[in-house]
Every structure is written in C-alpha cells, then in structure tokens.
PDB file of C-alpha atoms and ligand atoms in Angstrom:
ATOM      1  CA  UNK M  22      -0.310  -0.228  -0.620  1.00  0.00           C
ATOM      2  CA  UNK M  23       1.404   3.176  -1.346  1.00  0.00           C
ATOM      3  CA  UNK M  24      -1.661   5.091   0.487  1.00  0.00           C
ATOM      4  CA  UNK M  25       0.087   6.238   4.183  1.00  0.00           C
ATOM      5  CA  UNK M  26       2.945   8.746   3.355  1.00  0.00           C
ATOM      6  CA  UNK M  27       3.651   9.481   7.028  1.00  0.00           C
ATOM      7  CA  UNK M  28       1.894  12.679   6.349  1.00  0.00           C
ATOM      8  CA  UNK M  29       0.372  14.073   9.766  1.00  0.00           C
ATOM      9  CA  UNK M  30      -2.411  16.600  10.402  1.00  0.00           C
ATOM     10  CA  UNK M  31      -4.882  17.513  12.963  1.00  0.00           C
ATOM     11  CA  UNK M  32      -8.459  15.030  12.431  1.00  0.00           C
ATOM     12  CA  UNK M  33     -11.637  17.617  12.426  1.00  0.00           C
ATOM     13  CA  UNK M  34     -13.667  14.929  13.679  1.00  0.00           C
ATOM     14  CA  UNK M  35     -11.368  14.455  16.988  1.00  0.00           C
ATOM     15  CA  UNK M  36     -11.080  18.105  17.625  1.00  0.00           C
ATOM     16  CA  UNK M  37     -15.267  18.521  17.149  1.00  0.00           C
ATOM     17  CA  UNK M  38     -15.879  15.066  19.593  1.00  0.00           C
ATOM     18  CA  UNK M  39     -13.446  15.166  21.698  1.00  0.00           C
ATOM     19  CA  UNK M  40     -11.183  18.663  21.361  1.00  0.00           C
ATOM     20  CA  UNK M  41      -7.815  16.924  20.426  1.00  0.00           C
ATOM     21  CA  UNK M  42      -5.759  18.224  18.196  1.00  0.00           C
ATOM     22  CA  UNK M  43      -3.054  16.157  18.334  1.00  0.00           C
ATOM     23  CA  UNK M  44      -2.097  15.896  14.524  1.00  0.00           C
ATOM     24  CA  UNK M  45      -2.684  11.954  13.422  1.00  0.00           C
ATOM     25  CA  UNK M  46      -1.053  10.145  10.428  1.00  0.00           C
ATOM     26  CA  UNK M  47      -3.000  10.666   7.529  1.00  0.00           C
ATOM     27  CA  UNK M  48      -3.082   8.982   4.290  1.00  0.00           C
ATOM     28  CA  UNK M  49      -2.162  11.039   1.032  1.00  0.00           C
ATOM     29  CA  UNK M  50      -5.609  11.520  -0.136  1.00  0.00           C
ATOM     30  CA  UNK M  51      -6.860  13.147   3.444  1.00  0.00           C
ATOM     31  CA  UNK M  52      -4.016  15.469   3.772  1.00  0.00           C
ATOM     32  CA  UNK M  53      -4.334  16.540   0.236  1.00  0.00           C
ATOM     33  CA  UNK M  54      -8.457  17.436   1.237  1.00  0.00           C
ATOM     34  CA  UNK M  55      -7.546  18.736   4.739  1.00  0.00           C
ATOM     35  CA  UNK M  56      -4.874  21.568   2.920  1.00  0.00           C
ATOM     36  CA  UNK M  57      -7.773  22.245   0.233  1.00  0.00           C
ATOM     37  CA  UNK M  58     -10.753  23.338   3.137  1.00  0.00           C
ATOM     38  CA  UNK M  59      -8.588  23.478   6.362  1.00  0.00           C
ATOM     39  CA  UNK M  60      -9.692  27.630   5.525  1.00  0.00           C
ATOM     40  CA  UNK M  61     -13.224  26.661   4.745  1.00  0.00           C
ATOM     41  CA  UNK M  62     -15.962  27.649   6.946  1.00  0.00           C
ATOM     42  CA  UNK M  63     -18.047  24.772   7.119  1.00  0.00           C
ATOM     43  CA  UNK M  64     -17.509  23.356  10.471  1.00  0.00           C
ATOM     44  CA  UNK M  65     -20.779  24.627  12.625  1.00  0.00           C
ATOM     45  CA  UNK M  66     -19.921  23.686  16.296  1.00  0.00           C
ATOM     46  CA  UNK M  67     -22.727  24.678  18.059  1.00  0.00           C
ATOM     47  CA  UNK M  68     -24.319  21.954  16.196  1.00  0.00           C
ATOM     48  CA  UNK M  69     -22.286  19.320  16.378  1.00  0.00           C
ATOM     49  CA  UNK M  70     -21.020  20.346  19.954  1.00  0.00           C
ATOM     50  CA  UNK M  71     -22.316  22.544  21.715  1.00  0.00           C
ATOM     51  CA  UNK M  72     -20.824  21.743  24.968  1.00  0.00           C
ATOM     52  CA  UNK M  73     -17.534  22.146  24.403  1.00  0.00           C
ATOM     53  CA  UNK M  74     -17.980  25.966  24.596  1.00  0.00           C
ATOM     54  CA  UNK M  75     -18.093  25.578  28.161  1.00  0.00           C
ATOM     55  CA  UNK M  76     -15.680  23.432  28.543  1.00  0.00           C
ATOM     56  CA  UNK M  77     -13.201  25.254  26.379  1.00  0.00           C
ATOM     57  CA  UNK M  78     -12.599  28.219  28.019  1.00  0.00           C
ATOM     58  CA  UNK M  79     -10.483  29.403  25.060  1.00  0.00           C
ATOM     59  CA  UNK M  80     -13.756  28.842  22.500  1.00  0.00           C
ATOM     60  CA  UNK M  81     -16.355  29.948  25.151  1.00  0.00           C
ATOM     61  CA  UNK M  82     -14.289  33.089  24.842  1.00  0.00           C
ATOM     62  CA  UNK M  83     -13.674  33.772  20.905  1.00  0.00           C
ATOM     63  CA  UNK M  84     -17.589  32.752  20.795  1.00  0.00           C
ATOM     64  CA  UNK M  85     -18.590  36.002  23.177  1.00  0.00           C
ATOM     65  CA  UNK M  86     -15.972  38.158  21.079  1.00  0.00           C
ATOM     66  CA  UNK M  87     -17.640  36.926  17.705  1.00  0.00           C
ATOM     67  CA  UNK M  88     -21.227  37.737  19.499  1.00  0.00           C
ATOM     68  CA  UNK M  89     -19.369  41.568  20.507  1.00  0.00           C
ATOM     69  CA  UNK M  90     -18.156  41.812  17.435  1.00  0.00           C
ATOM     70  CA  UNK M  91     -21.620  41.109  14.777  1.00  0.00           C
ATOM     71  CA  UNK M  92     -23.846  43.749  17.363  1.00  0.00           C
ATOM     72  CA  UNK M  93     -20.644  46.100  16.603  1.00  0.00           C
ATOM     73  CA  UNK M  94     -21.148  44.906  12.037  1.00  0.00           C
ATOM     74  CA  UNK M  95     -24.504  46.312  12.716  1.00  0.00           C
ATOM     75  CA  UNK M  96     -23.499  49.978  13.472  1.00  0.00           C
ATOM     76  CA  UNK M  97     -20.069  49.791  11.494  1.00  0.00           C
ATOM     77  CA  UNK M  98     -22.618  48.856   8.005  1.00  0.00           C
ATOM     78  CA  UNK M  99     -25.084  51.916   8.438  1.00  0.00           C
ATOM     79  CA  UNK M 100     -21.945  54.512   9.484  1.00  0.00           C
ATOM     80  CA  UNK M 101     -21.108  56.603   6.563  1.00  0.00           C
ATOM     81  CA  UNK M 102     -17.214  57.127   8.139  1.00  0.00           C
ATOM     82  CA  UNK M 103     -17.027  54.084   9.190  1.00  0.00           C
ATOM     83  CA  UNK M 104     -17.931  52.553   5.971  1.00  0.00           C
ATOM     84  CA  UNK M 105     -15.306  55.362   4.078  1.00  0.00           C
ATOM     85  CA  UNK M 106     -12.527  54.450   6.433  1.00  0.00           C
ATOM     86  CA  UNK M 107     -13.389  50.545   5.446  1.00  0.00           C
ATOM     87  CA  UNK M 108     -13.544  50.306   9.425  1.00  0.00           C
ATOM     88  CA  UNK M 109     -15.058  47.020   9.165  1.00  0.00           C
ATOM     89  CA  UNK M 110     -13.324  45.174   6.135  1.00  0.00           C
ATOM     90  CA  UNK M 111      -9.897  46.589   6.520  1.00  0.00           C
ATOM     91  CA  UNK M 112      -8.914  44.676   9.468  1.00  0.00           C
ATOM     92  CA  UNK M 113     -11.021  41.072   8.859  1.00  0.00           C
ATOM     93  CA  UNK M 114      -9.064  38.331   6.994  1.00  0.00           C
ATOM     94  CA  UNK M 115     -11.849  35.840   7.382  1.00  0.00           C
ATOM     95  CA  UNK M 116     -15.217  37.395   7.130  1.00  0.00           C
ATOM     96  CA  UNK M 117     -17.322  34.430   8.199  1.00  0.00           C
ATOM     97  CA  UNK M 118     -16.140  35.778  11.301  1.00  0.00           C
ATOM     98  CA  UNK M 119     -18.416  38.231  11.715  1.00  0.00           C
ATOM     99  CA  UNK M 120     -20.883  36.902   9.562  1.00  0.00           C
ATOM    100  CA  UNK M 121     -21.979  34.288  12.022  1.00  0.00           C
ATOM    101  CA  UNK M 122     -21.662  32.929  15.039  1.00  0.00           C
ATOM    102  CA  UNK M 123     -21.584  29.000  14.243  1.00  0.00           C
ATOM    103  CA  UNK M 124     -19.328  28.276  11.823  1.00  0.00           C
ATOM    104  CA  UNK M 125     -15.407  27.721  12.072  1.00  0.00           C
ATOM    105  CA  UNK M 126     -12.939  26.349   9.640  1.00  0.00           C
ATOM    106  CA  UNK M 127     -10.432  23.731  10.938  1.00  0.00           C
ATOM    107  CA  UNK M 128      -8.473  26.564  11.047  1.00  0.00           C
ATOM    108  CA  UNK M 129     -10.132  28.555  13.374  1.00  0.00           C
ATOM    109  CA  UNK M 130     -10.294  26.068  16.496  1.00  0.00           C
ATOM    110  CA  UNK M 131      -6.113  25.684  15.957  1.00  0.00           C
ATOM    111  CA  UNK M 132      -6.049  28.720  16.046  1.00  0.00           C
ATOM    112  CA  UNK M 133      -8.707  28.764  19.058  1.00  0.00           C
ATOM    113  CA  UNK M 134      -6.294  26.517  21.037  1.00  0.00           C
ATOM    114  CA  UNK M 135      -3.198  28.372  20.263  1.00  0.00           C
ATOM    115  CA  UNK M 136      -4.844  31.576  21.462  1.00  0.00           C
ATOM    116  CA  UNK M 137      -3.976  33.182  18.289  1.00  0.00           C
ATOM    117  CA  UNK M 138      -7.783  33.816  17.141  1.00  0.00           C
ATOM    118  CA  UNK M 139      -8.723  34.266  20.882  1.00  0.00           C
ATOM    119  CA  UNK M 140      -5.969  37.357  20.444  1.00  0.00           C
ATOM    120  CA  UNK M 141      -6.421  38.700  16.748  1.00  0.00           C
ATOM    121  CA  UNK M 142     -10.741  39.012  17.926  1.00  0.00           C
ATOM    122  CA  UNK M 143      -9.393  40.963  21.131  1.00  0.00           C
ATOM    123  CA  UNK M 144      -7.707  43.130  18.711  1.00  0.00           C
ATOM    124  CA  UNK M 145     -10.197  43.651  16.461  1.00  0.00           C
ATOM    125  CA  UNK M 146     -12.908  44.464  19.542  1.00  0.00           C
ATOM    126  CA  UNK M 147     -11.116  47.228  20.023  1.00  0.00           C
ATOM    127  CA  UNK M 148     -10.915  48.902  16.665  1.00  0.00           C
ATOM    128  CA  UNK M 149     -14.063  48.638  16.122  1.00  0.00           C
ATOM    129  CA  UNK M 150     -15.430  49.815  19.924  1.00  0.00           C
ATOM    130  CA  UNK M 151     -12.550  52.889  19.149  1.00  0.00           C
ATOM    131  CA  UNK M 152     -14.779  53.991  16.088  1.00  0.00           C
ATOM    132  CA  UNK M 153     -18.180  53.299  17.571  1.00  0.00           C
ATOM    133  CA  UNK M 154     -17.550  54.977  21.234  1.00  0.00           C
ATOM    134  CA  UNK M 155     -14.500  57.483  20.916  1.00  0.00           C
ATOM    135  CA  UNK M 156     -13.804  58.716  17.524  1.00  0.00           C
ATOM    136  CA  UNK M 157     -17.050  58.810  15.782  1.00  0.00           C
ATOM    137  CA  UNK M 158     -19.760  61.291  16.202  1.00  0.00           C
ATOM    138  CA  UNK M 159     -22.910  59.533  13.398  1.00  0.00           C
ATOM    139  CA  UNK M 160     -22.364  56.266  16.102  1.00  0.00           C
ATOM    140  CA  UNK M 161     -21.977  57.644  19.538  1.00  0.00           C
ATOM    141  CA  UNK M 162     -24.967  59.184  18.641  1.00  0.00           C
ATOM    142  CA  UNK M 163     -26.155  55.532  18.288  1.00  0.00           C
ATOM    143  CA  UNK M 164     -26.154  54.712  21.683  1.00  0.00           C
ATOM    144  CA  UNK M 165     -28.944  54.416  24.272  1.00  0.00           C
ATOM    145  CA  UNK M 166     -30.002  55.794  27.231  1.00  0.00           C
ATOM    146  CA  UNK M 167     -30.831  52.447  29.726  1.00  0.00           C
ATOM    147  CA  UNK M 168     -34.755  52.195  29.720  1.00  0.00           C
ATOM    148  CA  UNK M 169     -34.586  51.734  33.442  1.00  0.00           C
ATOM    149  CA  UNK M 170     -32.324  53.977  35.052  1.00  0.00           C
ATOM    150  CA  UNK M 171     -32.328  57.240  32.607  1.00  0.00           C
ATOM    151  CA  UNK M 172     -28.566  57.672  33.605  1.00  0.00           C
ATOM    152  CA  UNK M 173     -25.845  59.250  31.718  1.00  0.00           C
ATOM    153  CA  UNK M 174     -23.797  56.440  31.769  1.00  0.00           C
ATOM    154  CA  UNK M 175     -24.758  55.356  27.664  1.00  0.00           C
ATOM    155  CA  UNK M 176     -25.327  51.888  26.833  1.00  0.00           C
ATOM    156  CA  UNK M 177     -24.858  49.592  23.398  1.00  0.00           C
ATOM    157  CA  UNK M 178     -26.584  46.353  22.522  1.00  0.00           C
ATOM    158  CA  UNK M 179     -23.300  44.729  21.491  1.00  0.00           C
ATOM    159  CA  UNK M 180     -21.767  45.596  25.712  1.00  0.00           C
ATOM    160  CA  UNK M 181     -21.331  42.920  27.571  1.00  0.00           C
ATOM    161  CA  UNK M 182     -22.915  44.890  30.391  1.00  0.00           C
ATOM    162  CA  UNK M 183     -25.875  45.914  28.069  1.00  0.00           C
ATOM    163  CA  UNK M 184     -28.869  43.945  27.922  1.00  0.00           C
ATOM    164  CA  UNK M 185     -31.618  43.719  25.313  1.00  0.00           C
ATOM    165  CA  UNK M 186     -35.132  43.026  25.489  1.00  0.00           C
ATOM    166  CA  UNK M 187     -35.847  40.263  23.303  1.00  0.00           C
ATOM    167  CA  UNK M 188     -39.558  41.297  23.099  1.00  0.00           C
ATOM    168  CA  UNK M 189     -39.079  44.882  22.349  1.00  0.00           C
ATOM    169  CA  UNK M 190     -35.316  45.566  21.844  1.00  0.00           C
ATOM    170  CA  UNK M 191     -35.468  48.049  24.552  1.00  0.00           C
ATOM    171  CA  UNK M 192     -31.405  48.469  26.111  1.00  0.00           C
ATOM    172  CA  UNK M 193     -30.823  48.886  29.390  1.00  0.00           C
ATOM    173  CA  UNK M 194     -27.769  47.999  31.634  1.00  0.00           C
ATOM    174  CA  UNK M 195     -27.666  44.469  32.310  1.00  0.00           C
ATOM    175  CA  UNK M 196     -27.372  45.493  36.374  1.00  0.00           C
ATOM    176  CA  UNK M 197     -30.569  47.172  35.901  1.00  0.00           C
ATOM    177  CA  UNK M 198     -32.216  44.649  34.417  1.00  0.00           C
ATOM    178  CA  UNK M 199     -31.187  41.732  36.818  1.00  0.00           C
ATOM    179  CA  UNK M 200     -32.356  44.794  40.091  1.00  0.00           C
ATOM    180  CA  UNK M 201     -35.993  44.656  38.264  1.00  0.00           C
ATOM    181  CA  UNK M 202     -36.248  41.372  36.047  1.00  0.00           C
ATOM    182  CA  UNK M 203     -38.404  43.177  33.663  1.00  0.00           C
ATOM    183  CA  UNK M 204     -38.245  45.522  31.072  1.00  0.00           C
ATOM    184  CA  UNK M 205     -40.126  48.970  32.086  1.00  0.00           C
ATOM    185  CA  UNK M 206     -41.920  49.109  28.006  1.00  0.00           C
ATOM    186  CA  UNK M 207     -42.925  45.829  27.800  1.00  0.00           C
ATOM    187  CA  UNK M 208     -44.551  45.925  31.597  1.00  0.00           C
ATOM    188  CA  UNK M 209     -45.798  49.661  30.600  1.00  0.00           C
ATOM    189  CA  UNK M 210     -47.528  47.717  27.030  1.00  0.00           C
ATOM    190  CA  UNK M 211     -48.985  45.094  29.116  1.00  0.00           C
ATOM    191  CA  UNK M 212     -50.697  47.051  32.211  1.00  0.00           C
ATOM    192  CA  UNK M 213     -52.467  49.807  29.585  1.00  0.00           C
ATOM    193  CA  UNK M 214     -53.387  46.559  27.361  1.00  0.00           C
ATOM    194  CA  UNK M 215     -55.247  45.340  30.758  1.00  0.00           C
ATOM    195  CA  UNK M 216     -56.872  48.413  31.724  1.00  0.00           C
ATOM    196  CA  UNK M 217     -57.761  48.177  28.058  1.00  0.00           C
ATOM    197  CA  UNK M 218     -59.748  45.126  28.362  1.00  0.00           C
ATOM    198  CA  UNK M 219     -60.828  46.282  32.073  1.00  0.00           C
ATOM    199  CA  UNK M 220     -63.168  49.105  30.869  1.00  0.00           C
ATOM    200  CA  UNK M 221     -63.974  47.209  27.714  1.00  0.00           C
ATOM    201  CA  UNK M 222     -65.450  44.418  30.725  1.00  0.00           C
ATOM    202  CA  UNK M 223     -67.220  46.816  32.712  1.00  0.00           C
ATOM    203  CA  UNK M 224     -68.403  48.958  29.157  1.00  0.00           C
ATOM    204  CA  UNK M 225     -69.914  45.283  28.536  1.00  0.00           C
ATOM    205  CA  UNK M 226     -71.164  44.887  32.583  1.00  0.00           C
ATOM    206  CA  UNK M 227     -72.979  48.525  32.384  1.00  0.00           C
ATOM    207  CA  UNK M 228     -74.733  47.326  28.816  1.00  0.00           C
ATOM    208  CA  UNK M 229     -76.027  44.444  30.149  1.00  0.00           C
ATOM    209  CA  UNK M 230     -77.733  46.094  33.262  1.00  0.00           C
TER     210      UNK M 230
HETATM  211 ZN1   ZN K  13     -19.346  55.519  12.941  1.00  0.00          ZN
HETATM  212 ZN1   ZN K  14     -29.690  51.085  33.849  1.00  0.00          ZN
HETATM  213 ZN1   ZN K  15     -39.405  44.677  26.795  1.00  0.00          ZN
END
C-alpha cells in the first residue's frame, strides 16, 4: 500500500468530538483534502457539539468575542464614516467570523487552541469599539440611554454590560435589568392592555344592565 506517506494532520472529527488537536498520521489523499478545506468555514460547532463552548475556555471566549463583533458590525455597516474608512473589512481576513456566530473552519479551531484567534478577535473588538464609542460622532449618537435608570452612562446593545429586551428590543444596563427583572416598556404595554380589557369588560357589564 502506497497510501500512507507518513503525513500527519489535525483530524476534524477528533477536534469536534473531544477537542483533540494532536496531529495524527493520515493518508495522502486525506492530507490533500484537509489542506484544501482547512480555511473553509464548514464546521457548525454549535450544532455538532455545543458542550465544547463551556468545556473549552478559549472556545467560550471566541464565541463571546464573535457575538460582540457581530453586534458592532450592525453599527459599522450603517455608518457612513465607517464605510468611507473601511473600518469593517480593513482588519478582517476571515469574513465568516463576523458574518455568523456558528460556523468555524478547522484553522479557526487550531488557532483558538493556540490562543491566536482570541487574541486577533480581541484586537478587532478594540478597533471597532474605538470607532463606535470614541472616534465617531455618528455612532456615538446612536448610543442608548438605559430605559430603566435613564442615567448618563450610555449603553450599546453589543456591550457585555448591556441587555436587549428580546420582546421589544429596548436596551438597558444588565445590572439594572437584573435588579428589576422586567423590561419597563413591556410592562407599560402590558398594563395598558389590561386596563383596556378592564374598561371593555366594564362597558359590557354596564350595557347588560
Ligand atoms: Zn461610525
Ligand atoms: Zn441602567
Ligand atoms: Zn421590552
């Protein structure tokens, strides 16, 4: 058999199953295939083995940073100044990292393990956040006032200290939300609806008298 030439490679199945990144002997054809596909975002880790995100600290960190970056991307794509300065794409060499949250290439996983990817994403967060929170008047103007405390300390939906209501999209500080445990806007809507219902009921009752 002329198949094995002593080539070694990280085996995707072992990585996603056990976070085993030890290079193993693979046959020439497999090695070729792995070289071709290593940079393609074809691994949906969230679907195949979501447990890994809590078991592997670096992987959890990468997920958190990607979540933040995707939230910031929403600001940058609608900002005229960011578009002019190419803030978004100038620094990103693997667009899939900020296009979706779930897809990984084998190389991403190898670089997560080595610490290279978390490092890279961290500097991206810094660049993006500098534009949005410091340099750009347009983006700064789109910061939110917390709907609970209404204080001067603005909050952005992508902030790890922020919370966005899943129902009405209101933005608030996470600490404020944790204290109140409900969204004031949703609460107002709910009580208004109840009031209307009560009024209707009353009218109906008066009508039957
Ligand atoms: Zn901007
Ligand atoms: Zn607040
Ligand atoms: Zn709400």
